[in-house]
mmCIF file of C-alpha atoms and ligand atoms in Angstrom:
data_model
loop_
_atom_site.group_PDB
_atom_site.id
_atom_site.type_symbol
_atom_site.label_atom_id
_atom_site.label_comp_id
_atom_site.label_asym_id
_atom_site.label_seq_id
_atom_site.Cartn_x
_atom_site.Cartn_y
_atom_site.Cartn_z
ATOM 1 C CA MET O 8 -223.128 -45.290 48.806
ATOM 2 C CA LEU O 9 -224.773 -46.318 52.075
ATOM 3 C CA THR O 10 -222.240 -48.095 54.277
ATOM 4 C CA THR O 11 -223.054 -49.897 57.501
ATOM 5 C CA VAL O 12 -220.349 -50.249 60.148
ATOM 6 C CA LEU O 13 -221.204 -53.377 62.126
ATOM 7 C CA GLU O 14 -218.342 -53.435 64.652
ATOM 8 C CA LYS O 15 -216.421 -50.946 66.745
ATOM 9 C CA MET O 16 -213.851 -49.112 64.651
ATOM 10 C CA PRO O 17 -210.801 -47.216 65.983
ATOM 11 C CA ASN O 18 -211.322 -43.519 66.749
ATOM 12 C CA ASN O 19 -209.305 -42.315 63.772
ATOM 13 C CA PHE O 20 -211.791 -44.052 61.460
ATOM 14 C CA TRP O 21 -214.526 -41.582 62.479
ATOM 15 C CA GLN O 22 -212.051 -38.699 62.424
ATOM 16 C CA LEU O 23 -211.020 -39.576 58.859
ATOM 17 C CA LEU O 24 -214.659 -39.664 57.803
ATOM 18 C CA GLU O 25 -215.173 -36.223 59.238
ATOM 19 C CA GLN O 26 -211.985 -34.791 57.723
ATOM 20 C CA ASN O 27 -213.030 -36.031 54.294
ATOM 21 C CA GLY O 28 -216.691 -35.076 54.676
ATOM 22 C CA TRP O 29 -217.836 -38.661 54.101
ATOM 23 C CA GLN O 30 -220.033 -39.076 57.218
ATOM 24 C CA GLN O 31 -223.301 -38.918 55.300
ATOM 25 C CA HIS O 32 -222.481 -42.269 53.648
ATOM 26 C CA PHE O 33 -222.092 -44.100 56.963
ATOM 27 C CA THR O 34 -224.382 -45.594 59.589
ATOM 28 C CA SER O 35 -223.819 -47.867 62.581
ATOM 29 C CA LYS O 36 -227.345 -49.264 62.209
ATOM 30 C CA GLU O 37 -228.071 -52.544 60.435
ATOM 31 C CA ASP O 38 -229.777 -50.680 57.602
ATOM 32 C CA LYS O 39 -231.124 -53.130 55.003
ATOM 33 C CA ARG O 40 -230.462 -50.646 52.218
ATOM 34 C CA ALA O 41 -226.691 -50.721 52.809
ATOM 35 C CA LYS O 42 -224.529 -51.413 49.771
ATOM 36 C CA ILE O 43 -221.294 -51.738 51.756
ATOM 37 C CA ALA O 44 -220.696 -53.412 55.137
ATOM 38 C CA ILE O 45 -217.613 -52.925 57.288
ATOM 39 C CA ILE O 46 -216.899 -55.651 59.825
ATOM 40 C CA ARG O 47 -214.081 -56.941 62.008
ATOM 41 C CA THR O 48 -213.561 -60.333 63.695
ATOM 42 C CA TYR O 49 -216.826 -60.979 65.434
ATOM 43 C CA THR O 50 -219.550 -60.511 62.811
ATOM 44 C CA ASP O 51 -220.457 -63.856 61.330
ATOM 45 C CA PHE O 52 -221.415 -63.047 57.747
ATOM 46 C CA ASP O 53 -223.444 -66.198 57.157
ATOM 47 C CA LYS O 54 -226.418 -66.802 54.837
ATOM 48 C CA ALA O 55 -228.822 -65.092 57.264
ATOM 49 C CA LYS O 56 -226.678 -61.979 57.457
ATOM 50 C CA PHE O 57 -226.408 -61.811 53.659
ATOM 51 C CA ALA O 58 -230.188 -62.157 53.448
ATOM 52 C CA HIS O 59 -230.527 -59.203 55.813
ATOM 53 C CA PHE O 60 -228.573 -56.994 53.372
ATOM 54 C CA PRO O 61 -230.037 -57.795 49.922
ATOM 55 C CA ASN O 62 -228.452 -54.713 48.288
ATOM 56 C CA LEU O 63 -224.910 -55.454 49.391
ATOM 57 C CA LYS O 64 -222.085 -55.015 46.862
ATOM 58 C CA LEU O 65 -219.010 -54.998 49.078
ATOM 59 C CA ILE O 66 -217.878 -56.293 52.478
ATOM 60 C CA ILE O 67 -214.724 -54.766 53.903
ATOM 61 C CA ARG O 68 -213.159 -56.886 56.621
ATOM 62 C CA ALA O 69 -211.116 -54.426 58.691
ATOM 63 C CA GLY O 70 -208.297 -56.811 59.625
ATOM 64 C CA THR O 71 -206.806 -59.879 58.009
ATOM 65 C CA GLY O 72 -208.740 -63.090 58.741
ATOM 66 C CA TYR O 73 -211.974 -63.557 56.814
ATOM 67 C CA ASP O 74 -213.087 -66.963 58.036
ATOM 68 C CA ASN O 75 -216.159 -65.215 59.487
ATOM 69 C CA ILE O 76 -217.481 -64.536 55.962
ATOM 70 C CA ASP O 77 -219.254 -67.161 53.857
ATOM 71 C CA LEU O 78 -217.395 -66.647 50.575
ATOM 72 C CA THR O 79 -219.621 -69.089 48.691
ATOM 73 C CA GLU O 80 -222.690 -67.038 49.582
ATOM 74 C CA ALA O 81 -220.803 -63.824 48.719
ATOM 75 C CA LYS O 82 -220.002 -65.210 45.270
ATOM 76 C CA LYS O 83 -223.580 -66.349 44.744
ATOM 77 C CA ARG O 84 -224.816 -62.848 45.545
ATOM 78 C CA ALA O 85 -222.016 -61.114 43.579
ATOM 79 C CA VAL O 86 -220.712 -59.418 46.728
ATOM 80 C CA THR O 87 -217.009 -58.548 46.642
ATOM 81 C CA VAL O 88 -215.025 -59.216 49.829
ATOM 82 C CA CYS O 89 -211.896 -57.200 50.660
ATOM 83 C CA ASN O 90 -209.671 -57.011 53.742
ATOM 84 C CA THR O 91 -206.785 -54.884 55.055
ATOM 85 C CA PRO O 92 -203.928 -57.378 54.856
ATOM 86 C CA ASN O 93 -201.044 -55.051 55.701
ATOM 87 C CA ALA O 94 -202.379 -53.262 58.760
ATOM 88 C CA ASN O 95 -201.657 -55.925 61.369
ATOM 89 C CA ALA O 96 -198.604 -57.689 60.000
ATOM 90 C CA ILE O 97 -196.068 -55.865 62.189
ATOM 91 C CA SER O 98 -198.054 -56.126 65.408
ATOM 92 C CA ALA O 99 -198.924 -59.814 64.895
ATOM 93 C CA ALA O 100 -195.299 -60.748 64.136
ATOM 94 C CA GLU O 101 -194.082 -58.791 67.163
ATOM 95 C CA HIS O 102 -196.739 -60.440 69.327
ATOM 96 C CA THR O 103 -195.405 -63.818 68.215
ATOM 97 C CA LEU O 104 -191.838 -62.799 68.997
ATOM 98 C CA ALA O 105 -192.841 -61.469 72.429
ATOM 99 C CA PHE O 106 -194.587 -64.755 73.249
ATOM 100 C CA ILE O 107 -191.491 -66.697 72.242
ATOM 101 C CA ALA O 108 -189.181 -64.451 74.289
ATOM 102 C CA ALA O 109 -191.446 -64.746 77.343
ATOM 103 C CA MET O 110 -191.489 -68.543 77.089
ATOM 104 C CA LEU O 111 -187.757 -68.962 76.454
ATOM 105 C CA LYS O 112 -186.917 -66.756 79.404
ATOM 106 C CA GLN O 113 -189.376 -68.509 81.731
ATOM 107 C CA GLN O 114 -191.169 -65.289 82.576
ATOM 108 C CA GLN O 115 -194.429 -66.806 83.756
ATOM 109 C CA PRO O 116 -192.975 -69.646 85.888
ATOM 110 C CA GLY O 117 -190.352 -67.138 87.109
ATOM 111 C CA LYS O 118 -193.048 -64.945 88.621
ATOM 112 C CA GLN O 119 -194.696 -68.001 90.150
ATOM 113 C CA ILE O 120 -191.401 -68.993 91.811
ATOM 114 C CA ILE O 121 -191.143 -65.590 93.475
ATOM 115 C CA GLN O 122 -194.799 -65.673 94.496
ATOM 116 C CA ASN O 123 -194.130 -69.071 96.112
ATOM 117 C CA LYS O 124 -191.233 -67.453 98.058
ATOM 118 C CA LYS O 125 -188.665 -69.647 96.272
ATOM 119 C CA TRP O 126 -185.657 -68.693 94.105
ATOM 120 C CA ARG O 127 -183.987 -69.666 90.810
ATOM 121 C CA GLU O 128 -182.731 -73.088 91.939
ATOM 122 C CA THR O 129 -186.256 -74.306 91.331
ATOM 123 C CA ALA O 130 -186.461 -72.810 87.811
ATOM 124 C CA GLN O 131 -186.072 -74.586 84.461
ATOM 125 C CA ASN O 132 -183.227 -73.482 82.195
ATOM 126 C CA CYS O 133 -183.914 -70.421 80.077
ATOM 127 C CA TRP O 134 -183.157 -70.742 76.355
ATOM 128 C CA GLU O 135 -181.335 -68.547 73.867
ATOM 129 C CA PHE O 136 -182.892 -67.864 70.467
ATOM 130 C CA ALA O 137 -179.932 -69.612 68.820
ATOM 131 C CA GLU O 138 -181.150 -72.883 70.360
ATOM 132 C CA LEU O 139 -184.397 -72.677 68.420
ATOM 133 C CA LYS O 140 -185.278 -74.673 65.330
ATOM 134 C CA VAL O 141 -188.447 -72.946 64.228
ATOM 135 C CA LEU O 142 -191.018 -74.340 61.835
ATOM 136 C CA ILE O 143 -193.292 -71.600 60.508
ATOM 137 C CA ILE O 144 -196.548 -72.881 59.061
ATOM 138 C CA GLY O 145 -197.733 -70.300 56.525
ATOM 139 C CA LEU O 146 -195.224 -67.822 55.111
ATOM 140 C CA GLY O 147 -197.509 -64.889 54.331
ATOM 141 C CA ARG O 148 -197.053 -61.356 55.606
ATOM 142 C CA VAL O 149 -196.975 -62.280 59.306
ATOM 143 C CA GLY O 150 -195.130 -65.574 58.888
ATOM 144 C CA SER O 151 -192.317 -64.058 56.830
ATOM 145 C CA ARG O 152 -191.930 -61.090 59.165
ATOM 146 C CA THR O 153 -191.778 -63.461 62.133
ATOM 147 C CA ALA O 154 -189.172 -65.560 60.312
ATOM 148 C CA LYS O 155 -187.015 -62.476 59.735
ATOM 149 C CA LEU O 156 -187.210 -61.376 63.364
ATOM 150 C CA LEU O 157 -186.241 -64.839 64.591
ATOM 151 C CA GLN O 158 -183.413 -65.199 62.056
ATOM 152 C CA SER O 159 -181.988 -61.862 63.192
ATOM 153 C CA LEU O 160 -181.801 -63.266 66.735
ATOM 154 C CA GLY O 161 -179.904 -66.370 65.627
ATOM 155 C CA ALA O 162 -182.733 -68.915 65.430
ATOM 156 C CA GLN O 163 -182.766 -71.484 62.632
ATOM 157 C CA VAL O 164 -185.978 -71.116 60.650
ATOM 158 C CA LYS O 165 -187.735 -73.273 58.079
ATOM 159 C CA ALA O 166 -191.205 -72.781 56.699
ATOM 160 C CA TYR O 167 -193.932 -74.941 55.242
ATOM 161 C CA ASP O 168 -196.272 -73.230 52.804
ATOM 162 C CA PRO O 169 -197.791 -75.273 49.967
ATOM 163 C CA TYR O 170 -198.993 -72.081 48.223
ATOM 164 C CA LEU O 171 -195.506 -70.678 47.579
ATOM 165 C CA ASN O 172 -193.042 -71.706 44.893
ATOM 166 C CA LYS O 173 -189.243 -71.978 45.117
ATOM 167 C CA ALA O 174 -188.640 -68.435 43.823
ATOM 168 C CA GLN O 175 -191.013 -66.974 46.415
ATOM 169 C CA PHE O 176 -189.214 -68.799 49.230
ATOM 170 C CA GLU O 177 -185.896 -67.508 47.888
ATOM 171 C CA LYS O 178 -187.213 -63.957 47.780
ATOM 172 C CA LYS O 179 -188.340 -64.231 51.386
ATOM 173 C CA GLN O 180 -184.968 -65.787 52.302
ATOM 174 C CA VAL O 181 -186.514 -68.606 54.260
ATOM 175 C CA THR O 182 -185.706 -72.293 53.749
ATOM 176 C CA SER O 183 -188.650 -74.308 52.557
ATOM 177 C CA THR O 184 -189.385 -77.726 54.024
ATOM 178 C CA GLU O 185 -191.846 -80.533 53.562
ATOM 179 C CA LEU O 186 -194.240 -80.715 56.493
ATOM 180 C CA GLU O 187 -193.188 -84.131 57.749
ATOM 181 C CA PHE O 188 -189.483 -83.297 57.664
ATOM 182 C CA GLY O 189 -190.089 -79.935 59.357
ATOM 183 C CA LEU O 190 -192.094 -81.514 62.152
ATOM 184 C CA GLY O 191 -189.356 -84.071 62.770
ATOM 185 C CA TRP O 192 -186.728 -81.315 62.848
ATOM 186 C CA CYS O 193 -188.262 -78.386 64.778
ATOM 187 C CA ASN O 194 -188.464 -77.527 68.472
ATOM 188 C CA LEU O 195 -190.817 -74.580 67.969
ATOM 189 C CA LEU O 196 -193.942 -74.558 65.864
ATOM 190 C CA SER O 197 -195.592 -71.248 64.952
ATOM 191 C CA PHE O 198 -198.861 -70.982 63.025
ATOM 192 C CA HIS O 199 -199.484 -68.150 60.546
ATOM 193 C CA THR O 200 -202.179 -69.597 58.310
ATOM 194 C CA PRO O 201 -205.692 -68.398 57.599
ATOM 195 C CA LEU O 202 -208.434 -70.627 58.986
ATOM 196 C CA THR O 203 -209.673 -72.795 56.125
ATOM 197 C CA SER O 204 -211.215 -76.230 55.833
ATOM 198 C CA GLN O 205 -207.643 -77.537 55.430
ATOM 199 C CA THR O 206 -206.117 -75.710 58.397
ATOM 200 C CA TYR O 207 -208.947 -76.394 60.866
ATOM 201 C CA HIS O 208 -207.330 -78.319 63.786
ATOM 202 C CA TYR O 209 -203.976 -78.313 62.003
ATOM 203 C CA PHE O 210 -202.309 -78.883 65.352
ATOM 204 C CA SER O 211 -203.973 -82.170 66.238
ATOM 205 C CA ALA O 212 -203.216 -85.386 68.127
ATOM 206 C CA LYS O 213 -202.008 -86.804 64.786
ATOM 207 C CA LEU O 214 -199.590 -83.946 64.134
ATOM 208 C CA LEU O 215 -198.358 -84.187 67.734
ATOM 209 C CA GLN O 216 -197.140 -87.709 67.051
ATOM 210 C CA MET O 217 -195.046 -86.399 64.132
ATOM 211 C CA LEU O 218 -193.117 -83.953 66.339
ATOM 212 C CA GLN O 219 -189.884 -85.621 67.388
ATOM 213 C CA CYS O 220 -188.444 -83.116 69.914
ATOM 214 C CA PRO O 221 -189.961 -81.497 73.003
ATOM 215 C CA PHE O 222 -191.422 -78.339 71.492
ATOM 216 C CA TRP O 223 -192.771 -74.851 72.000
ATOM 217 C CA LEU O 224 -196.017 -73.924 70.272
ATOM 218 C CA VAL O 225 -197.287 -70.478 69.246
ATOM 219 C CA ASN O 226 -200.623 -69.609 67.686
ATOM 220 C CA THR O 227 -201.362 -66.005 66.755
ATOM 221 C CA SER O 228 -203.369 -66.923 63.623
ATOM 222 C CA ARG O 229 -206.865 -68.285 64.230
ATOM 223 C CA GLY O 230 -208.049 -70.228 67.277
ATOM 224 C CA SER O 231 -209.451 -73.235 65.470
ATOM 225 C CA VAL O 232 -206.129 -73.887 63.725
ATOM 226 C CA VAL O 233 -205.106 -75.509 67.023
ATOM 227 C CA ASP O 234 -207.104 -78.275 68.668
ATOM 228 C CA ILE O 235 -207.001 -77.399 72.369
ATOM 229 C CA ALA O 236 -207.421 -81.112 73.246
ATOM 230 C CA ALA O 237 -204.112 -81.809 71.467
ATOM 231 C CA ILE O 238 -202.397 -79.301 73.768
ATOM 232 C CA LYS O 239 -203.734 -81.223 76.737
ATOM 233 C CA LEU O 240 -202.349 -84.410 75.226
ATOM 234 C CA ALA O 241 -198.956 -82.770 74.613
ATOM 235 C CA LEU O 242 -198.861 -81.669 78.264
ATOM 236 C CA GLU O 243 -199.781 -85.159 79.453
ATOM 237 C CA GLN O 244 -197.128 -86.706 77.221
ATOM 238 C CA ASN O 245 -194.572 -84.234 78.595
ATOM 239 C CA LYS O 246 -193.678 -83.143 75.062
ATOM 240 C CA LEU O 247 -194.738 -79.519 75.453
ATOM 241 C CA LEU O 248 -192.080 -77.033 76.619
ATOM 242 C CA GLY O 249 -194.640 -74.231 76.453
ATOM 243 C CA ALA O 250 -197.615 -73.036 74.421
ATOM 244 C CA ALA O 251 -198.561 -69.430 73.709
ATOM 245 C CA LEU O 252 -202.010 -68.655 72.363
ATOM 246 C CA ASP O 253 -203.529 -65.323 71.382
ATOM 247 C CA VAL O 254 -206.539 -66.743 69.567
ATOM 248 C CA PHE O 255 -209.138 -69.318 70.557
ATOM 249 C CA PRO O 256 -211.831 -71.486 68.976
ATOM 250 C CA LYS O 257 -214.482 -69.449 70.768
ATOM 251 C CA GLU O 258 -213.817 -65.947 72.051
ATOM 252 C CA PRO O 259 -213.925 -64.881 74.853
ATOM 253 C CA PHE O 260 -212.157 -68.112 75.760
ATOM 254 C CA ASN O 261 -213.619 -70.295 78.476
ATOM 255 C CA MET O 262 -210.437 -71.798 79.847
ATOM 256 C CA PRO O 263 -210.307 -75.509 80.720
ATOM 257 C CA ASP O 264 -208.356 -76.254 83.909
ATOM 258 C CA PHE O 265 -205.245 -77.689 82.251
ATOM 259 C CA MET O 266 -204.733 -74.355 80.491
ATOM 260 C CA ARG O 267 -203.853 -72.810 83.863
ATOM 261 C CA ALA O 268 -200.465 -74.593 83.746
ATOM 262 C CA ASP O 269 -197.365 -72.388 84.025
ATOM 263 C CA LYS O 270 -196.337 -73.547 80.567
ATOM 264 C CA ILE O 271 -199.391 -71.998 78.945
ATOM 265 C CA TYR O 272 -199.114 -68.335 77.963
ATOM 266 C CA LEU O 273 -202.324 -66.584 76.956
ATOM 267 C CA THR O 274 -203.420 -63.185 75.663
ATOM 268 C CA PRO O 275 -206.993 -62.235 74.688
ATOM 269 C CA HIS O 276 -206.610 -61.764 70.892
ATOM 270 C CA LEU O 277 -204.246 -58.809 71.210
ATOM 271 C CA GLY O 278 -202.110 -59.551 68.142
ATOM 272 C CA ALA O 279 -203.505 -56.558 66.264
ATOM 273 C CA PHE O 280 -204.142 -54.432 69.311
ATOM 274 C CA THR O 281 -201.460 -51.764 68.934
ATOM 275 C CA LYS O 282 -202.332 -48.118 68.377
ATOM 276 C CA ASN O 283 -200.447 -48.110 65.075
ATOM 277 C CA ALA O 284 -202.098 -51.280 63.779
ATOM 278 C CA LYS O 285 -205.565 -49.988 64.642
ATOM 279 C CA GLU O 286 -204.867 -46.690 62.900
ATOM 280 C CA ARG O 287 -203.515 -48.446 59.810
ATOM 281 C CA MET O 288 -206.559 -50.712 59.795
ATOM 282 C CA ALA O 289 -208.897 -47.713 59.710
ATOM 283 C CA GLU O 290 -206.825 -46.053 56.978
ATOM 284 C CA GLU O 291 -206.669 -49.206 54.817
ATOM 285 C CA THR O 292 -210.395 -49.802 55.278
ATOM 286 C CA LEU O 293 -211.158 -46.329 53.982
ATOM 287 C CA GLN O 294 -208.722 -46.730 51.091
ATOM 288 C CA VAL O 295 -210.666 -49.808 49.964
ATOM 289 C CA TRP O 296 -213.939 -47.929 50.505
ATOM 290 C CA GLN O 297 -212.996 -44.794 48.577
ATOM 291 C CA LYS O 298 -211.521 -46.705 45.615
ATOM 292 C CA PHE O 299 -214.790 -48.618 45.323
ATOM 293 C CA VAL O 300 -217.149 -45.699 45.839
ATOM 294 C CA PHE O 301 -215.396 -42.956 43.874
ATOM 295 C CA GLU O 302 -213.328 -44.881 41.295
ATOM 296 C CA ASN O 303 -215.316 -48.089 40.931
ATOM 297 C CA LYS O 304 -212.087 -50.022 41.613
ATOM 298 C CA ILE O 305 -211.489 -53.031 43.822
ATOM 299 C CA ILE O 306 -208.311 -53.284 45.872
ATOM 300 C CA SER O 307 -207.304 -55.919 48.448
ATOM 301 C CA GLU O 308 -209.844 -58.497 47.345
ATOM 302 C CA VAL O 309 -209.473 -61.647 49.453
ATOM 303 C CA ASP O 310 -208.161 -64.903 48.010
ATOM 304 C CA PRO O 311 -211.183 -67.208 47.522
ATOM 305 C CA ARG O 312 -208.995 -70.317 47.933
ATOM 306 C CA PHE O 313 -208.758 -69.557 51.652
ATOM 307 C CA THR O 314 -212.310 -70.142 52.709
ATOM 308 C CA PHE O 315 -213.842 -71.675 55.801
ATOM 309 C CA ARG O 316 -217.380 -72.639 56.703
ATOM 310 C CA LYS O 317 -218.494 -74.178 59.976
ATOM 311 C CA LYS O 318 -219.733 -77.718 59.574
HETATM 312 C C1 MLT W 12 -207.067 -60.009 62.072
HETATM 313 O O1 MLT W 12 -207.512 -61.012 61.526
HETATM 314 O O2 MLT W 12 -206.597 -59.075 61.434
HETATM 315 C C2 MLT W 12 -207.138 -59.866 63.538
HETATM 316 O O3 MLT W 12 -207.771 -60.945 64.113
HETATM 317 C C3 MLT W 12 -207.720 -58.539 63.795
HETATM 318 C C4 MLT W 12 -208.608 -58.364 64.931
HETATM 319 O O4 MLT W 12 -208.150 -58.365 66.056
HETATM 320 O O5 MLT W 12 -209.805 -58.161 64.694
#
């Protein structure tokens, strides 16, 4: 079944194709006859793209987030959309933890102090994990793994996730909270939601007013979940202890001046950029592909409730 690969895939993807003798099914060209398309983060599968591939039956999003695919159009055209939800969970949760550790231990301002030929008298206090009251927004694979890591280091953790019931929270061993209570309680806010019409600009000027304590902010989910202007406001209001962002509304990110502050920690969408995660992503992509092509089975179909379309 002709499969077009529209973005760069890890090396082991092509090796696996060769090992299995599947190369003849694949092309990197935008061949209109393709029945399957494999994409990653940066292909916008909008109406025009669907129109370009009239024979499409399946899109495999190598990775987790599928806000770049118009699910309404997919449904209209009877195209199934699948992703690889397990591949990046470890690396994204670890990326979150690393951001938090770097902020608590003042690693960025610490370097600046040395560069300015000063010493620790001019530094802010470092924090211990046990001082953290973490509110996780979205307790899926990455959110729950992050919660576990933080709990093991002594942080208090609560989570807000309107899609989970009591039994699911219990199974994940994380305390559930209502959003308003959680925002009043926490001193660290970490986002692990898909980008949907509901989560667009979740961190906003309005939400900022509901946070009662000076707070740390982490976003390793999707850039548009956080309104960058609200970060500026939080800095101006002196409420922000630090913000760590791996994802941005538009990538590559064109950084406004206030984002150069010592309190802002940035990485260029590296949450899934470990060797292991990339290899798993290629393997999971080909598992979805082979089930569909050889067994006519669909695995890892995305949840249509979590859909996003640009206004
Ligand atoms: C994801 O959604 O899985 C990540 O954004 C993966 C990526 O870096 O493409």
